[in-house]
C-alpha positions as MATLAB code, in Angstrom:
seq = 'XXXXXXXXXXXXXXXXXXXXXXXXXXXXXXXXXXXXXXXXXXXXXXXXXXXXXXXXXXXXXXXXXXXXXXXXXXXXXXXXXXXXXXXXXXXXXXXXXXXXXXXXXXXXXXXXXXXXXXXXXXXXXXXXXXXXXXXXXXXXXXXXXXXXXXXXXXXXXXXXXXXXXXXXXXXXXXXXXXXXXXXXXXXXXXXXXXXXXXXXXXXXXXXXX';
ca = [
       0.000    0.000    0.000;
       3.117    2.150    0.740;
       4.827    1.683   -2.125;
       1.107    2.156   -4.245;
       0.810    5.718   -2.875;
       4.305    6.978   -3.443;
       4.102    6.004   -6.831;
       0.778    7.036   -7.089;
       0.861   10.370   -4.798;
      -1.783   12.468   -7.416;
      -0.253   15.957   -7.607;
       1.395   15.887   -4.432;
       4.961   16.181   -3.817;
       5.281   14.469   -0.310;
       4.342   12.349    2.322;
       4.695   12.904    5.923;
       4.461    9.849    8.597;
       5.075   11.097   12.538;
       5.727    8.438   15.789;
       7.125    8.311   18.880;
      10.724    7.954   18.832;
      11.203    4.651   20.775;
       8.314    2.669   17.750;
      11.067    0.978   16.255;
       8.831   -1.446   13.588;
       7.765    2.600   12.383;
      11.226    3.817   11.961;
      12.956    1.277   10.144;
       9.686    1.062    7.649;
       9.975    4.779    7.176;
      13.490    4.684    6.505;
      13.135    1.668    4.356;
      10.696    4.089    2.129;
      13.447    6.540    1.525;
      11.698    9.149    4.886;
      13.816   11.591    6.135;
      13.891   12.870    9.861;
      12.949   16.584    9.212;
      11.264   17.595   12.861;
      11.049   16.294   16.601;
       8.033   18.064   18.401;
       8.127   17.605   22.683;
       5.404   17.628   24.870;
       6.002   18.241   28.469;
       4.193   19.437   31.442;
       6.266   21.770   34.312;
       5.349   22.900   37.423;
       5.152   26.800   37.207;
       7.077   26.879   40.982;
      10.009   24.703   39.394;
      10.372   26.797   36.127;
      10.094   29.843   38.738;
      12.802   28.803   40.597;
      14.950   28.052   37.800;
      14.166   31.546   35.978;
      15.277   33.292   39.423;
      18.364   35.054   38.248;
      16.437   36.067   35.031;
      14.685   39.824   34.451;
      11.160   39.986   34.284;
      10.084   41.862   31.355;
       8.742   45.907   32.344;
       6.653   46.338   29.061;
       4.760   43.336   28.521;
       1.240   43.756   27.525;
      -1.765   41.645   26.691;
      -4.218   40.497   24.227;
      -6.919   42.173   25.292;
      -4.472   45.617   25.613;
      -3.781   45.000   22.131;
      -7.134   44.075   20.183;
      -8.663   47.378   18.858;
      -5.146   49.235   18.036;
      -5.152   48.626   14.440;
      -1.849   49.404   14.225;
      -0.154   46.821   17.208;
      -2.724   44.080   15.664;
      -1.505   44.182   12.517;
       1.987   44.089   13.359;
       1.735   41.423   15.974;
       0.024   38.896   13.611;
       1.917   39.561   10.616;
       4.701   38.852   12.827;
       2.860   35.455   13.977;
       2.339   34.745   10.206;
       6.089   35.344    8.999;
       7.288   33.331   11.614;
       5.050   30.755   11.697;
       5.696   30.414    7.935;
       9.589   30.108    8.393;
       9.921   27.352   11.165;
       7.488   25.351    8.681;
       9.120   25.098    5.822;
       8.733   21.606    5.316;
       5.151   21.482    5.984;
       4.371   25.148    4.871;
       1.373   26.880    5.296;
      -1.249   28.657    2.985;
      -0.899   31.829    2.405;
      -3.636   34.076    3.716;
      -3.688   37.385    5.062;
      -3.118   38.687    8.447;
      -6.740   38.888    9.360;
      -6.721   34.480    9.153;
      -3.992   34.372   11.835;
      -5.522   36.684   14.144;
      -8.766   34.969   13.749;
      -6.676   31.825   14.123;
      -4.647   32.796   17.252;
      -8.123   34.053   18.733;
     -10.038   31.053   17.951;
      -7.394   28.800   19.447;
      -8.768   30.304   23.084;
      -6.349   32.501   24.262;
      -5.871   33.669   27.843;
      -6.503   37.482   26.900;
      -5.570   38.774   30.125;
      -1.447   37.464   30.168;
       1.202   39.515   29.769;
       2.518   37.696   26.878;
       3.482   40.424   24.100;
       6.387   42.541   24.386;
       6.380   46.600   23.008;
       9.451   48.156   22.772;
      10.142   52.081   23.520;
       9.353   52.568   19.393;
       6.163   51.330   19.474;
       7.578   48.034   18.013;
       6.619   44.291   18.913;
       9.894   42.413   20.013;
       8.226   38.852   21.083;
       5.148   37.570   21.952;
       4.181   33.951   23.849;
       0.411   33.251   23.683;
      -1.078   31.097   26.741;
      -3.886   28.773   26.462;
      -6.052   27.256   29.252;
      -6.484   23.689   29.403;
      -7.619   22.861   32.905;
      -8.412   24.524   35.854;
      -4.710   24.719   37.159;
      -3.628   24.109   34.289;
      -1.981   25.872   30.807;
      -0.980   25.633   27.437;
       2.152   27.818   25.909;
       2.030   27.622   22.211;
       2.767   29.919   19.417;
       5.771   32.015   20.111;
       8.476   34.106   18.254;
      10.083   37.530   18.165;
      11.890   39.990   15.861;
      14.970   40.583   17.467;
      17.741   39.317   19.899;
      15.026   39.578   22.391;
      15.411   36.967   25.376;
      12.445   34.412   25.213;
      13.155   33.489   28.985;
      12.612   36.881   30.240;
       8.903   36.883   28.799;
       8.291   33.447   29.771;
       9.440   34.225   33.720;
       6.532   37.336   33.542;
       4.183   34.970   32.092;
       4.950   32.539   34.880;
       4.557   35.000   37.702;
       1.286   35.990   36.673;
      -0.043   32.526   36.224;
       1.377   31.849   39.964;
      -0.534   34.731   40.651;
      -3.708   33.155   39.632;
      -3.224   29.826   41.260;
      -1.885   27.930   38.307;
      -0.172   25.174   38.910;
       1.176   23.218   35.712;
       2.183   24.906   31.947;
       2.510   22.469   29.159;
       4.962   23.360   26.237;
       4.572   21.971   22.501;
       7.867   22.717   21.245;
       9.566   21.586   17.219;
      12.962   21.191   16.866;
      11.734   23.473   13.544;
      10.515   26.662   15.967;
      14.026   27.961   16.896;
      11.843   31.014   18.506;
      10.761   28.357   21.134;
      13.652   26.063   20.800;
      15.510   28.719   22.721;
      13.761   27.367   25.894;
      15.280   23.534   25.199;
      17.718   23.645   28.029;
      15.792   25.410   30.709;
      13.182   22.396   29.648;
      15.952   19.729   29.800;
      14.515   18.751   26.223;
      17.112   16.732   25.414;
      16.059   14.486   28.110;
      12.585   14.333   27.580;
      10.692   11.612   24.660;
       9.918   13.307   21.018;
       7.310   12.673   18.686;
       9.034   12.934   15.537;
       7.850   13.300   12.200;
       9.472   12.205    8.803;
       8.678   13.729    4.882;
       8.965   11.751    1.673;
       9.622   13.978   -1.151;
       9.026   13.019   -4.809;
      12.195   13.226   -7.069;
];
């Protein structure tokens, strides 16, 4: 059946399989196939105390600000998800998005639940967005981090330790990272997370020749 869609693959130009890292029987039939290893994605849960106490020595961040500051300036919405769109566009490059305007990633970002009252974007002295690190909840206690990125030599652990402190704040207890080995934006955090310690789900491409 493998071998009947490659050869058969319909106006497509590849194929991409994802397992866990320790499914043996899936790797050596991907690899048989010609797949390459193109991305590992981790999925851990931290206590927010623990990442606290780690971040100790780091600076909080003075001008963070938050969704809800930031929907209704036309100006700061625009440039905060064309940002999310040019990033997100070049840490997938092997599984690229369509291209759509602005307007679908902020109605993307804002569909996907965010907490809107976080201080999760950063605005520098010009007016300009230098990172942003959008929190979703999950559970009670309980939160998502997802999309992230910034524009500049910005330090991601600086807005993730005033992110932290305001979910402590509010009683949460846990923060759960999806992070790709793609997303160099939040592949900056992969030693305060001890990724290279942790399991990865990791996902292979077949491309036509």
């Amino acid at each position: 059946l493998m071998q009947a869609l490659l050869e058969n693959m319909d106006g497509h130009n590849k194929v991409i399989l994802s397992c866990w890292e320790y499914e043996t029987e899936k790797l050596v039939y991907m690899k048989n196939f010609g797949f390459q290893l193109f991305q590992k994605t981790y999925m851990e849960s931290y206590l927010v105390n623990d990442l606290l106490q780690t971040l100790q020595h780091v600076p909080e961040v003075a001008n963070g600000c938050s969704l809800q500051q930031m929907i209704g300036n036309t100006q700061l919405e625009k440039q905060l998800f064309s940002l999310v769109k040019f990033n997100y566009e070049q840490t997938h490059l092997h599984n690229e998005a369509k291209e759509k305007e602005w307007q679908l990633w902020r109605a993307a970002v804002l569909d996907d639940a965010p907490d809107m009252k976080v201080p999760c974007i950063v605005v520098d002295d010009d007016g300009k967005i230098s990172a942003y690190m959008f929190v979703h909840p999950v559970e009670e206690n309980h939160v998502e981090i997802g999309w992230m990125g910034k524009t500049n030599s910005f330090e991601m652990q600086c807005l993730l330790k005033t992110i932290l402190l305001h979910l402590a704040n509010s009683c949460i207890q846990t923060v759960e990272f999806e992070i790709d080995t793609t997303d160099y934006f939040a592949y900056e955090l992969a030693d305060l997370l001890a990724l290279k310690y942790k399991i990865s789900w990791d996902s292979y491409i077949y491309k036509e020749q």
